Short mmCIF file of C-alpha atoms and ligand atoms in Angstrom, two decimals:
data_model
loop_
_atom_site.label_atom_id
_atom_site.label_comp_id
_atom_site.label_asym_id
_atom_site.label_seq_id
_atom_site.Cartn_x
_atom_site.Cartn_y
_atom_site.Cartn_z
CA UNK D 232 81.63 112.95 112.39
CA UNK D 233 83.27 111.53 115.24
CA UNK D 234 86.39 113.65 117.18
CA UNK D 235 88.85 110.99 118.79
CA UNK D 236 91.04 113.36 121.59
CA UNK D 237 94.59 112.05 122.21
CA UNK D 238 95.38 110.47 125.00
CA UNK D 239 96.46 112.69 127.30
CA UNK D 240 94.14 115.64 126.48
CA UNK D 241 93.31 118.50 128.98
CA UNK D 242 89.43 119.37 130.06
CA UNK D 243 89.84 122.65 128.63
CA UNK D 244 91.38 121.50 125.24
CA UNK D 245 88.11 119.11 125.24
CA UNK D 246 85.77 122.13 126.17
CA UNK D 247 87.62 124.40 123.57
CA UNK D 248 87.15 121.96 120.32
CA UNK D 249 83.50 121.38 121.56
CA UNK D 250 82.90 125.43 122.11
CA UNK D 251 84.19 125.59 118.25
CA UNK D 252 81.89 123.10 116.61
CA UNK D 253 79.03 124.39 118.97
CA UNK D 254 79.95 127.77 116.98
CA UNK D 255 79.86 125.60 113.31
CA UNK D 256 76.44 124.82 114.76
CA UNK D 257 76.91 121.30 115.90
CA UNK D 258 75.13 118.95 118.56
CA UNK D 259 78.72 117.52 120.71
CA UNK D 260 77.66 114.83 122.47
CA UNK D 261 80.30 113.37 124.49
CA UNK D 262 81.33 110.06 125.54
CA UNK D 263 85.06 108.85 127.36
CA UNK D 264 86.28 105.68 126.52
CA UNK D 265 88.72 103.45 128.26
CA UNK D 266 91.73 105.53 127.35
CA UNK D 267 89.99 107.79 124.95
CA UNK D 268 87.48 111.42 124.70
CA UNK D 269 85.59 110.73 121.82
CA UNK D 270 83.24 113.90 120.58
CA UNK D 271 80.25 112.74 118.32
CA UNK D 272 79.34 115.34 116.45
CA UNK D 273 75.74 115.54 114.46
CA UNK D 274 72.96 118.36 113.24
CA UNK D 275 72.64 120.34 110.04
CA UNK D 276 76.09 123.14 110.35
CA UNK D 277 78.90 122.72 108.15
CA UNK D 278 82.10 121.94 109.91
CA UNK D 279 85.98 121.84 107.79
CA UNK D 280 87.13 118.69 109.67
CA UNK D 281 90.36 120.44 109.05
CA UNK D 282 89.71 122.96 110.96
CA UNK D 283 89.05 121.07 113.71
CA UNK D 284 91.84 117.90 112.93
CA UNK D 285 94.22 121.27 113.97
CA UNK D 286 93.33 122.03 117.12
CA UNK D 287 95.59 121.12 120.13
CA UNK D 288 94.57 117.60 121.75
CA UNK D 289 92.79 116.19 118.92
CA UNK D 290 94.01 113.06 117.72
CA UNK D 291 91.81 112.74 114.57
CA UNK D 292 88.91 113.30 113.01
CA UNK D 293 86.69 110.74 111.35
CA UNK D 294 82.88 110.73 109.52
CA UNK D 295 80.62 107.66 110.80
CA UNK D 296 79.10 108.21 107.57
CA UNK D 297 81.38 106.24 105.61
CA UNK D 298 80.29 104.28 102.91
CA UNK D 299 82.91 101.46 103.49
CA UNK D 300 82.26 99.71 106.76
CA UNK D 301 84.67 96.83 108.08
CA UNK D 302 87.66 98.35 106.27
CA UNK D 303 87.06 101.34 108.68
CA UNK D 304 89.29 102.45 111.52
CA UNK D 305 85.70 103.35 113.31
CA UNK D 306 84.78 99.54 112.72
CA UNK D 307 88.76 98.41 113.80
CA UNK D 308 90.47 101.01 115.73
CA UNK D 309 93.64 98.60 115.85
CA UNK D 310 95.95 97.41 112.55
CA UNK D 311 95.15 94.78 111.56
CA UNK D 312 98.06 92.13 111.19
CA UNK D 313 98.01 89.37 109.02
CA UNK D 314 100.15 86.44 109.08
CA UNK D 315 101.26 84.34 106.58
CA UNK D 316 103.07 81.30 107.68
CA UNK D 317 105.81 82.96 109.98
CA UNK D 318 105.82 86.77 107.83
CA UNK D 319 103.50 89.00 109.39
CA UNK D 320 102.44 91.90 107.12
CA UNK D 321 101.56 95.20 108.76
CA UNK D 322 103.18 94.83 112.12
CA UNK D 323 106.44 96.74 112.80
CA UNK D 324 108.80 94.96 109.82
CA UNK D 325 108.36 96.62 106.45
CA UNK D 326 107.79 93.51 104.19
CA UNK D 327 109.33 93.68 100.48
CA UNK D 328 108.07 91.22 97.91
CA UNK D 329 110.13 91.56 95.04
CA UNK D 330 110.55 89.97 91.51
CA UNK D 331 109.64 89.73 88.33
CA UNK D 332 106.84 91.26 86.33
CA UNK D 333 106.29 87.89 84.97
CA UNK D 334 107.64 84.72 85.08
CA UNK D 335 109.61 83.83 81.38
CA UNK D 336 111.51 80.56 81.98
CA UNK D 337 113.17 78.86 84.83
CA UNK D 338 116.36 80.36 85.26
CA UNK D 339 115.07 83.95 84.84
CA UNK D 340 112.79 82.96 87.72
CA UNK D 341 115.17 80.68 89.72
CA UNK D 342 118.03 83.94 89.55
CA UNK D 343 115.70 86.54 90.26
CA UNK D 344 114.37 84.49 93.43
CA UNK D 345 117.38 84.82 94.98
CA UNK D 346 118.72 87.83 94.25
CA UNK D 347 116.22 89.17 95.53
CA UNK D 348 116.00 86.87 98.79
CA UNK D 349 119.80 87.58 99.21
CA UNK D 350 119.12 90.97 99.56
CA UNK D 351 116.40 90.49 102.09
CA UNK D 352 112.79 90.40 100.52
CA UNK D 353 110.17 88.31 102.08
CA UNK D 354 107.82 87.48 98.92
CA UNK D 355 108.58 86.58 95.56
CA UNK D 356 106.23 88.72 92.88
CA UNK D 357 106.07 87.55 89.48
CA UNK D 358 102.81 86.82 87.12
CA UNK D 359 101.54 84.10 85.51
CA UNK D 360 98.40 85.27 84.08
CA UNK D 361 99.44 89.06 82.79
CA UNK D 362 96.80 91.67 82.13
CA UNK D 363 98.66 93.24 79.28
CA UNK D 364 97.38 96.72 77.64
CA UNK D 365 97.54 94.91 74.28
CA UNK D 366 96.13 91.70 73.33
CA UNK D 367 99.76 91.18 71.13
CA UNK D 368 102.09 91.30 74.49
CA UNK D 369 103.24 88.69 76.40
CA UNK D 370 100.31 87.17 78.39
CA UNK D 371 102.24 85.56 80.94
CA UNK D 372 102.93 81.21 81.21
CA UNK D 373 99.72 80.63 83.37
CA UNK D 374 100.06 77.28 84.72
CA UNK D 375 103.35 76.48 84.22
CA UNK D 376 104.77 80.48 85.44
CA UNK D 377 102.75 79.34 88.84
CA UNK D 378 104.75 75.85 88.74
CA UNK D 379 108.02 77.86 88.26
CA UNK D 380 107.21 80.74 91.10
CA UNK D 381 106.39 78.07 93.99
CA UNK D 382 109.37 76.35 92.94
CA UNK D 383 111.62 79.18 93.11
CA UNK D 384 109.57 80.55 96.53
CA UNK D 385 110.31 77.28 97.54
CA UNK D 386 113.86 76.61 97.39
CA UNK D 387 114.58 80.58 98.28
CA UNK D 388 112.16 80.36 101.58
CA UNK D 389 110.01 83.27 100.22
CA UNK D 390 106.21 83.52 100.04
CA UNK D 391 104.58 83.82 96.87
CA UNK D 392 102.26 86.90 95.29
CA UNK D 393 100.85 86.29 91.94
CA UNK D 394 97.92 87.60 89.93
CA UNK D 395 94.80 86.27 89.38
CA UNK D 396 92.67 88.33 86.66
CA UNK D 397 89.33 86.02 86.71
CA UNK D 398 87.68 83.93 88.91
CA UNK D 399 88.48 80.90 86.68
CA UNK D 400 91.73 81.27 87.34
CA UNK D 401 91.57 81.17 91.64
CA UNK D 402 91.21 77.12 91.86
CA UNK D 403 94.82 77.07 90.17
CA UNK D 404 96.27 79.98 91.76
CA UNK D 405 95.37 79.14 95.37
CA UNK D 406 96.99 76.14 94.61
CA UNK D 407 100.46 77.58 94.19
CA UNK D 408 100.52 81.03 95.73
CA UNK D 409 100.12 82.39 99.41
CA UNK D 410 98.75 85.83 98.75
CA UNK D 411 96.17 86.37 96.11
CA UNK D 412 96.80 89.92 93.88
CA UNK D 413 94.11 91.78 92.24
CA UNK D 414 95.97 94.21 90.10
CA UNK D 415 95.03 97.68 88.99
CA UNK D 416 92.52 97.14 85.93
CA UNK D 417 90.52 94.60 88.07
CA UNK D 418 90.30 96.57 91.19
CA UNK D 419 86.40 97.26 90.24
CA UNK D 420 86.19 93.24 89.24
CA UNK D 421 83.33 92.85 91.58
CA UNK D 422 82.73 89.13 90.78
CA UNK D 423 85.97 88.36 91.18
CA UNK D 424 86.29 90.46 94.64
CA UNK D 425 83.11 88.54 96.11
CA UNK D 426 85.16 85.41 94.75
CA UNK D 427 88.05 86.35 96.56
CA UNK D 428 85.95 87.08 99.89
CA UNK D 429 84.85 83.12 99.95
CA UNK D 430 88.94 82.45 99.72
CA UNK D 431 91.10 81.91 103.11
CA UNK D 432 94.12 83.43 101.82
CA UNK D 433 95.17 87.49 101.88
CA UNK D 434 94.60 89.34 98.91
CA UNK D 435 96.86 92.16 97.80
CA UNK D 436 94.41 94.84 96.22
CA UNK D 437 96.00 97.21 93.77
CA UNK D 438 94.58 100.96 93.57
CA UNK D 439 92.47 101.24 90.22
CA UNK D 440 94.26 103.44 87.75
CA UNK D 441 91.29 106.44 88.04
CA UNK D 442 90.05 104.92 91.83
CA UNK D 443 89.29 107.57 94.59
CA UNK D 444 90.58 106.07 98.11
CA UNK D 445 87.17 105.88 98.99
CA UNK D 446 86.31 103.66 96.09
CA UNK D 447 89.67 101.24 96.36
CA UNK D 448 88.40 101.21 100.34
CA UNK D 449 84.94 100.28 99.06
CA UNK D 450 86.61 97.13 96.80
CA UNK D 451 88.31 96.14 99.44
CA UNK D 452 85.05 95.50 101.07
CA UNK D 453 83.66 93.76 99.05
CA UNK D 454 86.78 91.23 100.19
CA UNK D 455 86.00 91.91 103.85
CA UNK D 456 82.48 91.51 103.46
CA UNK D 457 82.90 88.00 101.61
CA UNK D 458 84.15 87.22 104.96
CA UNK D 459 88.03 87.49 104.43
CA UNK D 460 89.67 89.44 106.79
CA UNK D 461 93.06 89.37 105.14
CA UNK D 462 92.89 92.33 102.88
CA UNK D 463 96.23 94.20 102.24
CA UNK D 464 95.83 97.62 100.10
CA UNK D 465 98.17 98.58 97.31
CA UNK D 466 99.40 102.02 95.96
CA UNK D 467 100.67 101.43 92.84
CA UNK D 468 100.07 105.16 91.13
CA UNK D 469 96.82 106.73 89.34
CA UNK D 470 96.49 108.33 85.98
CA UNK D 471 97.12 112.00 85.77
CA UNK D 472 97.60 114.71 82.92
CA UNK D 473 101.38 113.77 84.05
CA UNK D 474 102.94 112.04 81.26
CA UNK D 475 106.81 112.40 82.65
CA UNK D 476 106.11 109.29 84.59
CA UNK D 477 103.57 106.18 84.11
CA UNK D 478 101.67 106.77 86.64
CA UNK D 479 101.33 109.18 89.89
CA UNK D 480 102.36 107.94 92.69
CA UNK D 481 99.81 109.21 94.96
CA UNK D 482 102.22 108.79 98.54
CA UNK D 483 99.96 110.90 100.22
CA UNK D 484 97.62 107.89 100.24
CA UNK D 485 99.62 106.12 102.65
CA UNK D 486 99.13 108.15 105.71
CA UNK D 487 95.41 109.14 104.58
CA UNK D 488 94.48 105.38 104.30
CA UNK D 489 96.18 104.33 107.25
CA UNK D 490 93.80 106.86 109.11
CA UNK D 491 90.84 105.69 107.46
CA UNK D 492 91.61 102.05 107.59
CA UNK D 493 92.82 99.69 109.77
CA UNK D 494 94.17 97.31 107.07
CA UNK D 495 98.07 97.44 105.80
CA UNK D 496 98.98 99.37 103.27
CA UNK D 497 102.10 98.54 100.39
CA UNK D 498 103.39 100.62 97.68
CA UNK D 499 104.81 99.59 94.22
CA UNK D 500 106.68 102.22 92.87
CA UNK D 501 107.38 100.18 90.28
CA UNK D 502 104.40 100.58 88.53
CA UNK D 503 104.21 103.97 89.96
CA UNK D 504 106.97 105.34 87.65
CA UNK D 505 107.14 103.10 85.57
CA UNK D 506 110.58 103.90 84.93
CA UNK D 507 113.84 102.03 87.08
CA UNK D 508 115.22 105.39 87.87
CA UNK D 509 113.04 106.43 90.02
CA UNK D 510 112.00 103.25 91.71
CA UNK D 511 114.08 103.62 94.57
CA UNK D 512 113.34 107.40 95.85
CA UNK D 513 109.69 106.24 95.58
CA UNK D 514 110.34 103.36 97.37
CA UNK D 515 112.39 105.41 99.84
CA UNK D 516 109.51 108.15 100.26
CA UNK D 517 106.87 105.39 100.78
CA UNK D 518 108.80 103.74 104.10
CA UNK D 519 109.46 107.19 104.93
CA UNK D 520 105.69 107.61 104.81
CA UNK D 521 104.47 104.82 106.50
CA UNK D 522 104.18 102.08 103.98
CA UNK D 523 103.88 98.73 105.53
CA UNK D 524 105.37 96.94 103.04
CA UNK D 525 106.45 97.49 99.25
CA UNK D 526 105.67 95.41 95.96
CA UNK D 527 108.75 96.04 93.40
CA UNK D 528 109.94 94.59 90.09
CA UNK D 529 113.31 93.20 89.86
CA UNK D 530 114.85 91.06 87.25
CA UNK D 531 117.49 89.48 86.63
CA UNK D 532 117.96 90.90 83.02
CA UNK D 533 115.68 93.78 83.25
CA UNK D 534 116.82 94.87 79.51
CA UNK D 535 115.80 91.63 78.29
CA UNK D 536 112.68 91.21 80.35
CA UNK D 537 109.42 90.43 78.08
CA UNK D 538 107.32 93.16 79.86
CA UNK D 539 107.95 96.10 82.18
CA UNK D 540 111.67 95.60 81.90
CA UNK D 541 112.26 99.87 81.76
CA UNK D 542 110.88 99.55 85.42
CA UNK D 543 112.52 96.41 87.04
CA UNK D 544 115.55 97.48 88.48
CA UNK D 545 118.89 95.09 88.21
CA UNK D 546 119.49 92.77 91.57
CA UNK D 547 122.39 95.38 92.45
CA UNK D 548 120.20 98.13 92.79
CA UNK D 549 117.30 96.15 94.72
CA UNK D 550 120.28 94.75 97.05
CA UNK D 551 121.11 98.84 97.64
CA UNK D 552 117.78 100.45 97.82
CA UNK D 553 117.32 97.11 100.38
CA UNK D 554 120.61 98.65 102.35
CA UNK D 555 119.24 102.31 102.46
CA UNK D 556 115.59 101.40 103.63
CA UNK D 557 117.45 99.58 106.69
CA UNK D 558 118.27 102.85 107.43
CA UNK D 559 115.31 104.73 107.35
CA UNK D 560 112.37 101.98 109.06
CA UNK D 561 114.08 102.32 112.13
CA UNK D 562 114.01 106.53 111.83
CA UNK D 563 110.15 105.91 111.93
CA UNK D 564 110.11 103.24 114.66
CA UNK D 565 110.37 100.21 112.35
CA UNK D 566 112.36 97.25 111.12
CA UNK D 567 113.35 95.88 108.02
CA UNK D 568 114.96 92.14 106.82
CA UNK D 569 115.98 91.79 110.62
CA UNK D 570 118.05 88.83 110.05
CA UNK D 571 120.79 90.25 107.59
CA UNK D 572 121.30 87.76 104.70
CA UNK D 573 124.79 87.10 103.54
CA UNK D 574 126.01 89.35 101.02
CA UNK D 575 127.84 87.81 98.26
CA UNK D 576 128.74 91.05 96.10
CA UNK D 577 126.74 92.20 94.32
CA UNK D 578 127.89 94.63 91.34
CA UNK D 579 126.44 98.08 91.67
C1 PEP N 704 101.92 93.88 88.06
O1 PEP N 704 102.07 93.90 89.29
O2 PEP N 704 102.73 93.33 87.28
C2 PEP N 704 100.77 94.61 87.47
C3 PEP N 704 100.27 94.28 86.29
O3 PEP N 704 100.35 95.61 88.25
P1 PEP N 704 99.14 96.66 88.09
O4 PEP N 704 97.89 95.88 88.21
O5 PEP N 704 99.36 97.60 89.22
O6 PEP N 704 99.29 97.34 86.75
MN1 MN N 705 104.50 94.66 85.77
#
């Protein structure tokens, strides 16, 4: 276990949270770094890091024995930023990719584009290659939903997310999107993760629907280990015994992981509810919480959408929810869409 004092901590703070793990029966041995106490703590007593994570002056707690190396905040005490053309994901500005589940034809792609660049998202979402629960849904366009994505990113000025379920399917993918997503059901895809570690483009990692933290930071590993450093974590709710939504939306992740991990961390509370009502408080909560960006469906027609159209919530809404979270980033010390983009009325 390491114990990282704040900044400006007093000796006697520092003597006091050393006196109380001498008490757990702990070997301290301490070391100052440039700006920094740091208390590494070892021997055979049992210690509540809790305990300790409470007392005044300490900044946090961490274990060295984590199982998950270069995704670590011990490995990288500082965020790590990644920048995709000019976007930079997981610096101050909240970054919103938004669009469809999947792309359906051209127009439903071309409209959705730029409602939802009108309202101020950065990325387009939408899916090509569809890991549906049954093999009789809608499996997405492949090829030709990629060709009608980068079009639309293109003449909109957004980036471009889109899933890629195998590793057959990165040589086509890499050639149309800028950010690689593994999604949910493929978050312990191990092949494909190594895959994606050889690639020089950022993938988006979805939580696994049953994943511990630890294990979604372990997966992302396997990314970082690959030797790509451009690994950006997704929340997008767990299965629980709840059945009033689709998922959990485990928020509390946010600030956990952004202790544990230096990397930046989105939230889709599309997925996370699975229903359009409650998209936007969950989106809300998560900037609230610290989310460095969010991943949500919008559609031009949600009603008539061919798959997760209960959850896609109509451009009016986005273009509002977009409006409210320009008011809460900068309660929390960050920005959102800086450059407003022309309204042209939406209905509400
Ligand atoms: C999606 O983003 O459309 C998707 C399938 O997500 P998940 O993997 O989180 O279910
Ligand atoms: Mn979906």
């Amino acid at each position: 276990m390491v114990v990282v004092m704040k900044e400006r901590v007093t000796t006697e703070q520092v003597e006091q949270v050393i006196a109380k793990l001498v008490e757990f029966g702990m070997d301290v041995h301490r070391s100052t770094g440039a700006s920094r106490v740091v208390l590494g703590v070892v021997g055979s007593g049992k210690v509540d890091p809790r305990l300790i994570e409470m007392m005044d002056g300490v900044h946090e707690v961490l274990r060295i024995t984590e199982p998950y190396k270069l995704a670590s905040r011990t490995f990288k005490p500082e965020d790590t930023v990644i920048s995709v053309g000019d976007l930079r994901i997981g610096g101050d500005e909240v970054i919103v990719m938004a669009g469809p589940c999947s792309a359906e034809n051209e127009a439903q792609v071309n409209s959705t584009a730029a409602a939802v660049k009108r309202a101020g998202a950065k990325v387009l979402r939408g899916g090509a290659f569809k890991p549906r629960s049954s093999p009789y849904s809608f499996q997405g366009l492949g090829e030709e939903g990629l060709r009608l994505l980068r079009a639309a990113a293109n003449t909109h000025d957004l980036k471009l997310v889109t899933e890629v379920m195998d590793i057959s399917q990165i040589e086509v993918i890499d050639r149309y999107a800028d950010i690689f997503q593994v999604g949910a059901r493929n978050m312990q895809n191990f092949t494909l993760l190594r895959e994606l570690g050889r690639a020089r483009k950022p993938v988006l990692l979805k939580r696994g629907i049953s994943a511990t933290i630890e294990e979604w930071l372990l997966s992302a590993e396997y990314v970082l280990a690959g030797g790509n450093t451009e690994v950006i974590l997704c929340e997008r709710g767990i299965r629980t015994f709840e059945t009033a939504t689709r998922n959990t939306l485990d928020i509390s992740a946010i600030p956990i992981v952004k202790q544990l991990s230096h990397l930046p961390v989105f939230v889709d509370p599309s997925h996370g509810t699975g229903r359009r009502d409650k998209v936007a408080p969950m989106a809300r909560a998560a900037v609230a919480a610290g989310a460095d960006g969010l991943l949500i469906e919008v559609h031009c027609d949600p009603d008539h959408a061919m798959s997760d159209g209960a959850q896609s919530l109509f451009p009016g809404q986005f273009d509002r929810l977009m409006a409210e979270l320009r008011i809460i980033a900068p309660a929390i010390g960050r920005s959102i869409c800086l450059e407003p983009v022309a309204r042209r009325g939406w209905a509400r």
